[in-house]
Amino acid sequence: MFPEDEWGVKLVVGAWRNGANNGSNGVFTPDDPGNFARRQQPMLRHLRHLLALLLLLVASRTVRAQERFTISGYITDSASGEALIGASVFVQEISKGVPANVYGFYSITLDPGTYTLQVRYLGYRDIVRRVDLRSDTKLNFDMVDAATVIREAEVVGRKGKGNTESTDMGRVDVDVQKLRTLPAVFGEVDVLKVVQLIPGVKTNGEGNSGLYVRGGGPDQNLILLDDATVYNASHLFGFFSVFNADAVKNLELYKGGMPAQYGGRVSSVLDITMKEGNDQGFHGQGGIGLISSRLTLEGPLVKDRSSFIVSGRRTYIDVLTKPFLKEGSGFAGSGYYFYDLNAKANYRVSDKDRLYLSGYFGRDVFDFKGPDPGDPTFRIPWGNATVSARWNHVFGPKLFMNATATYSDYDFAFQGGQDGFNFSLISGIRDFGLKVDLAQYASVRHNLKYGGQYINHLYTPSTVVVESGDVAFNIDEPSKLRAHEGALYVQDEFEATDRLLVNAGLRLTTFAHVGSYTEYLVNDQGLTTGTREYAAGDRIASYTALEPRLSARWKLDKSSSIKASFNRGQQYVHLASFSSVALPTDVWIPSGANVKPLIGTQYAAGYFRDFADRMFETSVEVYYKDMYNLIEYAEGVQPQDNGNANYDANLVFGDGYSYGAELFVKKRTGRLNGWVGYTWSKTMRIFPDINGGEEFPSRWDRRHDLSVVVGYDLSKRWQFGAVFVYATGQAVTLPVNRYWIEGQLVSEYTERNGYRMAPYHRLDLSATLNNRDTKEVKDPTTGEVKEVPRKWHSSWTFAVYNAYNRMNPYFIYFDSEGVPSQGNFQVVAKQVSLFSILPSITWNFRF
């Protein structure tokens, strides 16, 4: 149909060949602006032809399928109107089914005939409906909560029969509404800490909400809240996550086999969906704890058509402790608090159109003011803001579209001063994005997804401002960094045979770092000799890449299968971390002329099996991951170093790899439920400018990682939970010898990350007492005593964090003891532990 040089197949070959020629692992690096523009012309032709082929493919399938009909609609909770993500519509006559998408929409195409549909969702009563299919049919299902009929409490799992049936590799669903069975710190379950209990996902120590997935760093995880990117997901220096569980409906984690619809990160995707709000009646819930409280309100704006939800949370330990801090004490002027606010509204315009608007705003503030006039003062605020506007449109029973506009902002600031001298350090990133996703439900055996995305990035690297009185020191003018990122993707899941299911995808990504920008020219001595100016829109560096995605499932029998996946991704944004600073001073920076895109390639395979009618789910997965173009700050660099000069001046570059095995055993249902997860892994880095070029362990290398999670429902009123975790100690660099040389104390260090701190382990316990759901009411006429439901429901949560008071190492520092002249001088290593045993009590309520 097209000449050979216009085929998309040749585009793939050309892309790989061009990338290989410049040594950039499959990255286009155009030579000059004119040449770049000329190269884009054939690229645009390729894209047009690719879209034309997709349209022809869709049209041909439509023609072939004219004799078939489609059943489609929405699946919702009858009490709240919330979409039931992943609810399945199963056709008994053909023993096949389809899941509902994140908006509750489903579509299934069948030959004309009479069918029995069974609608299923864990914790809800099944719906069975007979359908005589003679034309396209629209069927909406309102499901009823079956909590009073059955006792099921699956917190972490895969929707439907996903453990053995789907192609999903390394994918886990978390039902946030069932997290009450897990231990809660200060009465509040943290959704990110639940994710850290899954094999392959690790934490980097005490009080850390960061995710370290299969050897990747925290910047390699794409965290989405209603499709908007969240760049910093923690409060209280990592002890709490920014996600209020009362406002979250569902959470999906992909740690391998990433679908083509996701991109921009190479390790994992954490896709979080907020509640939509109850469109049937006004309700609320919340909790009052020792250091924080929360409140969520939801209800209809227009019944059956529109709803809202607003959820807020704030700590008040700064208010409670202030009266008890004595004047003149070292903590008298210090304070810390965080708060966050979630809001969402939706409106059903018609049966084909729905609108959603959601937002998040959160902030941490830590400040200190000394008791005396001349004492130093400082203030450290940081936080996120996101906004998502979405439009769902159903073009027909087989084609569903979601268009999204997003805004994301993260900023950090350090503001300090003493005696008229003021110092501030700021950094951040701001995104504006557009995204269109289309889902084509061709048949019960075949689903096609395709779409595109554009993001406008604005980066603020570490910017220093210094003032003394009315004088501002002339540190180089701070420079904003601007970039454009775009992507097109296509993904096809098809059932080749009854045993073989394949999901194949391809993602085309582009990135351009553009002006306006001032580049500082530096000589060999590190001195600035001049500048090079880039006008607005001038290209500084640009990259293009193809990212193939492939996963497959081979069904061995009704209860077991084997799966495999291959994933290649490219990441254009990096997080540069100052390992010597224990504050959120990490800086987001773009790829550029010197900073190449981070490239990750992952291979994974696994065996999956269900037991006892799916009461137990088990899996064993192995993986290997290569990472290229990793970045670190050079050894000894501090945030303020190099003033406001080139953002990449103090960076060094290297590669890494990780491999491991993951074991997962879960009991899904019954009064006693939970899971056991174990990971064995190895994560290494190779940087020519670090550790003499020798290979060294990553900061988040953990050889062994174990988690045991147990929930037990003793009765309708009492639930108990327990979590035990164990992990190999963190790899750190420490001095091993100290010498006196010419009156100076000189330290000899281990190799990079050559020392292991003590293993980390901890036990958390919780008990929840629910007040009675009913109350006795005496009929004034008959005198009969009846039990009626309460309008208010409440519970008490008693929790113990670190039940056996394990002193886990947070960091190690060195102190000197004795006097050198007396011959008893010695340097002693001392361990700092962050949290001892922490009991808590919280009153939770809902109405």
mmCIF file with all atom_site columns, C-alpha atoms in Angstrom, residues 39 98 108 118 136 197 290 318 326 454 490-491 534 655 661 696 745:
data_model
loop_
_atom_site.group_PDB
_atom_site.id
_atom_site.type_symbol
_atom_site.label_atom_id
_atom_site.label_alt_id
_atom_site.label_comp_id
_atom_site.label_asym_id
_atom_site.label_entity_id
_atom_site.label_seq_id
_atom_site.pdbx_PDB_ins_code
_atom_site.Cartn_x
_atom_site.Cartn_y
_atom_site.Cartn_z
_atom_site.occupancy
_atom_site.B_iso_or_equiv
_atom_site.pdbx_formal_charge
_atom_site.auth_seq_id
_atom_site.auth_comp_id
_atom_site.auth_asym_id
_atom_site.auth_atom_id
_atom_site.pdbx_PDB_model_num
ATOM 1  C CA . ARG A 1 39  ? 14.427  14.534  10.125 1.00 0.00 ? 39  ARG A CA 1
ATOM 2  C CA . VAL A 1 98  ? -14.656 -8.808  30.292 1.00 0.00 ? 98  VAL A CA 1
ATOM 3  C CA . ILE A 1 108 ? -18.661 -7.284  25.082 1.00 0.00 ? 108 ILE A CA 1
ATOM 4  C CA . GLN A 1 118 ? -23.190 -13.042 35.404 1.00 0.00 ? 118 GLN A CA 1
ATOM 5  C CA . ASP A 1 136 ? -26.733 -3.585  20.187 1.00 0.00 ? 136 ASP A CA 1
ATOM 6  C CA . LEU A 1 197 ? 4.571   -4.801  51.812 1.00 0.00 ? 197 LEU A CA 1
ATOM 7  C CA . LEU A 1 290 ? -3.394  11.847  68.897 1.00 0.00 ? 290 LEU A CA 1
ATOM 8  C CA . ASP A 1 318 ? 2.716   21.772  66.967 1.00 0.00 ? 318 ASP A CA 1
ATOM 9  C CA . LYS A 1 326 ? 9.664   25.650  78.381 1.00 0.00 ? 326 LYS A CA 1
ATOM 10 C CA . TYR A 1 454 ? 1.771   15.949  25.670 1.00 0.00 ? 454 TYR A CA 1
ATOM 11 C CA . VAL A 1 490 ? -0.912  1.554   20.549 1.00 0.00 ? 490 VAL A CA 1
ATOM 12 C CA . GLN A 1 491 ? -1.633  -1.571  22.571 1.00 0.00 ? 491 GLN A CA 1
ATOM 13 C CA . TYR A 1 534 ? 19.243  30.334  23.984 1.00 0.00 ? 534 TYR A CA 1
ATOM 14 C CA . ASP A 1 655 ? 24.776  2.408   34.669 1.00 0.00 ? 655 ASP A CA 1
ATOM 15 C CA . ALA A 1 661 ? 13.072  -13.554 42.627 1.00 0.00 ? 661 ALA A CA 1
ATOM 16 C CA . PHE A 1 696 ? 29.263  -1.097  44.089 1.00 0.00 ? 696 PHE A CA 1
ATOM 17 C CA . LEU A 1 745 ? 42.664  13.363  62.046 1.00 0.00 ? 745 LEU A CA 1
#
